[in-house]
Coordinates of C-alpha atoms and ligand atoms in Angstrom, one line a residue:
M1 CA 16.5 -2.6 39.6
T2 CA 17.2 -5.3 42.1
E3 CA 20.6 -5.9 43.7
N4 CA 21.0 -9.1 41.7
E5 CA 20.2 -7.2 38.4
L6 CA 22.7 -4.4 39.3
V7 CA 25.4 -7.1 39.7
R8 CA 24.4 -9.3 36.7
Y9 CA 24.3 -6.4 34.3
G10 CA 27.0 -4.4 36.0
R11 CA 29.5 -4.4 33.1
Q12 CA 27.0 -3.0 30.6
I13 CA 25.5 -0.6 33.1
L14 CA 29.0 0.8 33.4
H15 CA 28.7 2.2 29.9
P16 CA 28.2 5.9 30.4
D17 CA 25.6 6.3 27.6
F18 CA 23.6 3.2 28.8
G19 CA 23.6 3.1 32.6
E20 CA 20.7 2.0 34.8
V21 CA 18.3 3.9 32.6
G22 CA 19.3 1.9 29.6
Q23 CA 19.1 -1.4 31.5
K24 CA 15.6 -0.5 32.8
R25 CA 14.5 0.2 29.2
L26 CA 15.7 -3.2 28.1
K27 CA 13.9 -4.8 31.1
D28 CA 10.7 -3.0 30.0
S29 CA 11.0 -4.3 26.4
H30 CA 9.4 -7.1 24.5
V31 CA 11.4 -8.5 21.6
I32 CA 10.4 -11.2 19.2
V33 CA 12.9 -13.6 17.6
A34 CA 11.2 -15.1 14.5
G35 CA 13.0 -18.2 13.4
L36 CA 15.3 -20.3 15.7
G37 CA 18.0 -21.4 13.3
G38 CA 21.6 -20.1 13.3
L39 CA 20.6 -16.5 13.5
G40 CA 17.7 -16.9 16.0
C41 CA 19.7 -19.1 18.4
A42 CA 22.6 -16.7 18.7
A43 CA 20.3 -13.7 18.8
S44 CA 18.2 -15.2 21.6
I45 CA 21.2 -16.0 23.7
Y46 CA 22.5 -12.5 23.6
L47 CA 19.1 -10.9 24.1
V48 CA 18.5 -13.0 27.2
C49 CA 21.9 -12.4 28.6
A50 CA 21.6 -8.7 28.1
G51 CA 18.4 -8.7 30.1
V52 CA 15.5 -7.9 27.8
G53 CA 12.3 -8.2 29.8
K54 CA 10.3 -10.4 27.6
L55 CA 11.3 -12.6 24.6
T56 CA 9.0 -14.4 22.3
I57 CA 10.6 -17.1 20.2
V58 CA 8.8 -18.4 17.1
D59 CA 9.5 -21.4 15.1
C60 CA 7.7 -24.4 13.6
D61 CA 10.6 -26.9 13.1
S62 CA 12.2 -29.7 15.2
V63 CA 15.9 -30.1 15.8
E64 CA 17.8 -32.1 13.3
L65 CA 21.4 -33.4 13.5
S66 CA 22.4 -31.2 10.5
N67 CA 21.4 -28.1 12.5
L68 CA 24.0 -28.6 15.2
N69 CA 27.0 -27.0 13.4
R70 CA 25.4 -23.5 13.8
Q71 CA 22.2 -23.6 15.9
V72 CA 24.0 -23.3 19.2
L73 CA 21.1 -23.7 21.6
Y74 CA 20.6 -27.4 20.8
C75 CA 22.6 -30.5 21.5
D76 CA 22.3 -34.2 20.5
E77 CA 19.6 -35.0 23.0
D78 CA 17.4 -32.3 21.5
I79 CA 17.2 -34.0 18.1
G80 CA 13.5 -34.5 17.3
K81 CA 12.2 -32.0 19.9
H82 CA 10.5 -28.7 18.9
K83 CA 13.1 -26.0 18.6
T84 CA 10.9 -23.6 20.6
S85 CA 10.8 -25.9 23.7
A86 CA 14.5 -26.9 23.5
A87 CA 15.5 -23.3 23.1
A88 CA 13.2 -22.1 25.9
Q89 CA 14.7 -24.6 28.3
K90 CA 18.3 -23.5 27.6
L91 CA 17.4 -19.8 27.6
A92 CA 15.6 -20.0 31.0
R93 CA 18.8 -21.4 32.5
L94 CA 20.9 -18.6 31.0
N95 CA 18.8 -15.9 32.7
P96 CA 15.7 -17.0 34.8
S97 CA 14.5 -13.4 35.1
V98 CA 13.5 -13.1 31.4
E99 CA 9.9 -13.9 30.6
L100 CA 10.1 -16.4 27.7
V101 CA 7.2 -17.1 25.4
P102 CA 7.7 -20.0 23.0
R103 CA 5.3 -20.1 20.0
Y104 CA 5.4 -23.2 17.9
E105 CA 4.0 -21.9 14.7
K106 CA 4.9 -20.9 11.2
V107 CA 5.0 -17.2 10.5
S108 CA 2.6 -16.4 7.6
P109 CA 0.9 -13.4 6.1
E110 CA -2.3 -14.6 7.9
N111 CA -0.9 -14.7 11.4
V112 CA 2.1 -12.3 11.4
Q113 CA 0.3 -9.3 12.8
L114 CA -1.2 -11.3 15.7
I115 CA 2.2 -12.8 16.5
I116 CA 4.1 -9.5 16.6
R117 CA 1.5 -7.1 17.9
G118 CA 2.6 -5.1 20.9
A119 CA 6.3 -6.0 20.6
D120 CA 9.0 -3.3 20.7
A121 CA 11.3 -5.0 18.1
V122 CA 11.3 -8.0 15.8
V123 CA 14.6 -9.8 15.1
D124 CA 14.8 -11.6 11.7
G125 CA 15.9 -15.2 12.3
M126 CA 14.3 -16.5 9.1
D127 CA 16.0 -18.8 6.6
N128 CA 13.6 -18.0 3.7
F129 CA 12.3 -15.0 1.9
E130 CA 8.6 -15.8 2.3
G131 CA 8.9 -15.5 6.1
R132 CA 10.8 -12.3 5.8
V133 CA 8.3 -10.8 3.5
A134 CA 5.5 -11.7 5.9
L135 CA 7.5 -10.2 8.9
N136 CA 8.2 -7.1 7.0
C137 CA 4.6 -6.5 6.1
G138 CA 3.5 -7.2 9.7
C139 CA 6.2 -4.8 11.1
V140 CA 5.3 -2.0 8.6
S141 CA 1.6 -2.3 9.4
E142 CA 2.1 -2.5 13.1
R143 CA 4.9 0.1 13.1
I144 CA 7.4 -2.2 14.8
P145 CA 11.2 -2.0 14.1
F146 CA 12.4 -5.0 12.1
I147 CA 16.0 -6.0 12.5
H148 CA 16.9 -7.9 9.3
G149 CA 19.8 -10.3 9.1
G150 CA 20.7 -12.8 6.4
V151 CA 23.6 -15.3 5.9
S152 CA 25.0 -17.5 3.2
G153 CA 28.3 -19.4 3.4
L154 CA 30.9 -16.9 4.8
N155 CA 28.8 -13.8 3.9
G156 CA 26.1 -12.0 5.7
E157 CA 24.1 -8.7 5.9
A158 CA 22.1 -6.7 8.4
T159 CA 20.0 -3.6 8.5
T160 CA 17.5 -2.0 10.9
I161 CA 14.1 -1.2 9.3
I162 CA 12.2 1.6 11.1
P163 CA 8.7 1.8 9.5
G164 CA 7.9 5.2 8.2
E165 CA 11.6 6.3 8.4
T166 CA 13.7 3.8 6.5
P167 CA 13.4 1.5 3.4
C168 CA 11.4 -1.6 4.3
F169 CA 12.5 -5.1 3.3
N170 CA 10.3 -4.8 0.2
C171 CA 12.0 -1.6 -0.9
I172 CA 15.3 -3.4 -0.7
F173 CA 14.2 -6.7 -2.2
P174 CA 11.1 -6.0 -4.3
T175 CA 11.0 -9.5 -5.9
I176 CA 11.4 -12.8 -4.2
P177 CA 14.4 -14.6 -5.6
R178 CA 14.1 -18.2 -6.5
E179 CA 15.2 -20.3 -3.6
R180 CA 18.3 -22.3 -4.5
G181 CA 17.7 -25.1 -2.1
V182 CA 19.9 -25.7 0.9
S183 CA 22.7 -23.0 1.0
P184 CA 26.1 -23.6 2.7
V185 CA 26.6 -21.9 6.0
F186 CA 29.3 -22.0 8.8
G187 CA 28.2 -21.5 12.4
V188 CA 30.3 -18.4 12.8
T189 CA 28.5 -16.5 10.0
P190 CA 25.1 -16.3 11.7
A191 CA 27.0 -15.7 15.0
I192 CA 28.5 -12.5 13.6
I193 CA 25.3 -11.3 12.0
A194 CA 23.1 -12.2 15.0
A195 CA 25.5 -10.3 17.3
V196 CA 25.1 -7.2 15.0
Q197 CA 21.3 -7.7 15.2
V198 CA 21.3 -7.8 19.0
M199 CA 23.6 -4.8 19.2
E200 CA 21.1 -3.0 17.0
A201 CA 18.2 -4.1 19.3
I202 CA 20.0 -3.0 22.5
K203 CA 20.7 0.4 20.9
L204 CA 17.2 0.8 19.6
L205 CA 15.6 -0.2 22.9
S206 CA 17.9 1.9 25.1
G207 CA 18.5 4.9 22.8
L208 CA 22.2 4.3 22.6
G209 CA 24.3 5.1 19.6
D210 CA 23.4 5.2 15.9
L211 CA 21.5 2.5 14.1
L212 CA 22.0 0.7 10.8
A213 CA 18.8 2.6 9.7
G214 CA 18.8 3.3 6.0
R215 CA 22.1 1.5 5.8
M216 CA 23.0 -2.2 5.0
L217 CA 26.0 -3.8 6.6
Y218 CA 27.6 -6.4 4.3
V219 CA 30.1 -8.8 5.8
N220 CA 32.4 -10.7 3.5
G221 CA 34.0 -13.5 5.6
T222 CA 36.1 -14.7 2.6
T223 CA 38.1 -11.5 2.4
M224 CA 37.1 -10.4 6.0
S225 CA 35.8 -7.1 4.9
F226 CA 32.9 -5.2 6.4
R227 CA 31.1 -2.6 4.2
V228 CA 28.2 -0.3 4.9
S229 CA 26.1 1.0 2.0
A230 CA 23.2 3.5 2.0
I231 CA 19.8 2.0 1.0
S232 CA 16.9 4.0 -0.4
I233 CA 13.1 4.0 0.1
D234 CA 11.2 3.0 -3.0
P235 CA 8.6 5.7 -3.3
A236 CA 6.4 3.2 -5.2
C237 CA 6.8 0.4 -2.6
R238 CA 3.6 -1.6 -2.3
I239 CA 4.2 -2.3 1.4
C240 CA 5.4 1.1 2.8
G241 CA 4.7 3.5 -0.1
P242 CA 3.1 6.9 0.5
D243 CA -0.4 5.7 -0.3
K244 CA -0.4 3.7 2.8
N245 CA -2.1 5.6 5.6
P246 CA -0.2 4.9 8.9
S247 CA -3.2 5.6 11.0
Q248 CA -5.0 2.7 9.4
A249 CA -1.9 0.6 9.2
S250 CA -2.9 -2.0 11.8
M251 CA -6.2 -2.6 9.9
R252 CA -4.4 -3.5 6.8
P253 CA -4.0 -7.3 6.4
C254 CA -0.8 -8.8 5.1
S255 CA -2.5 -11.8 3.5
Ligands
ZN1 ZN1 9.0 -0.4 1.4

């Protein structure tokens, strides 16, 4: 660790269960944020500020005026720009020591394994089920932890999927619900859920604390209640079920 890093991250290094060892583990980690909407913007900010070594940000959209109530990496002059380039510019200023890899592309079953291969964790910043299904398949086949988050209105949820140990996204949501068009969302809801996702990532990568593994956190902002429920592996899951041979996992296509 450099003198600069010891000062920059000093307040988190102070945590007795984290320390310089935890910080070094973060520095040696590669995290992918897939989707740069409300969740992905807030998650990227906190991952970069925490000092993750390498961050890949993936999105295929451009910034629109209607994004600005919740997608906190963008401002008016970014409207029309690719989210990946606008986000990378801001994130580089927040912490120049983080290696940023912007990927302007749509996550699909065909390319997901190539995008995430070699990463230590994938953070779900998606706003649609198809993207999450593709990410889940890629993470299960590549054995990469997938930190799911989802929001709607004042409500949100989060869980950490560890392939081979916990239910995967398909175990939890075996069928894709019909998309109901544009759903309402306040900026603070993805902020809360993204903060939970990054706390999970920091713990996962550094070995600190207990994860939301096999548990789903439900946040109800209307009543301001937080609830955690156990979630179960589906033994017949077509993505992570027992007939899937982990040793051949990376050879199994998601498309
Ligand atoms: Zn499963």
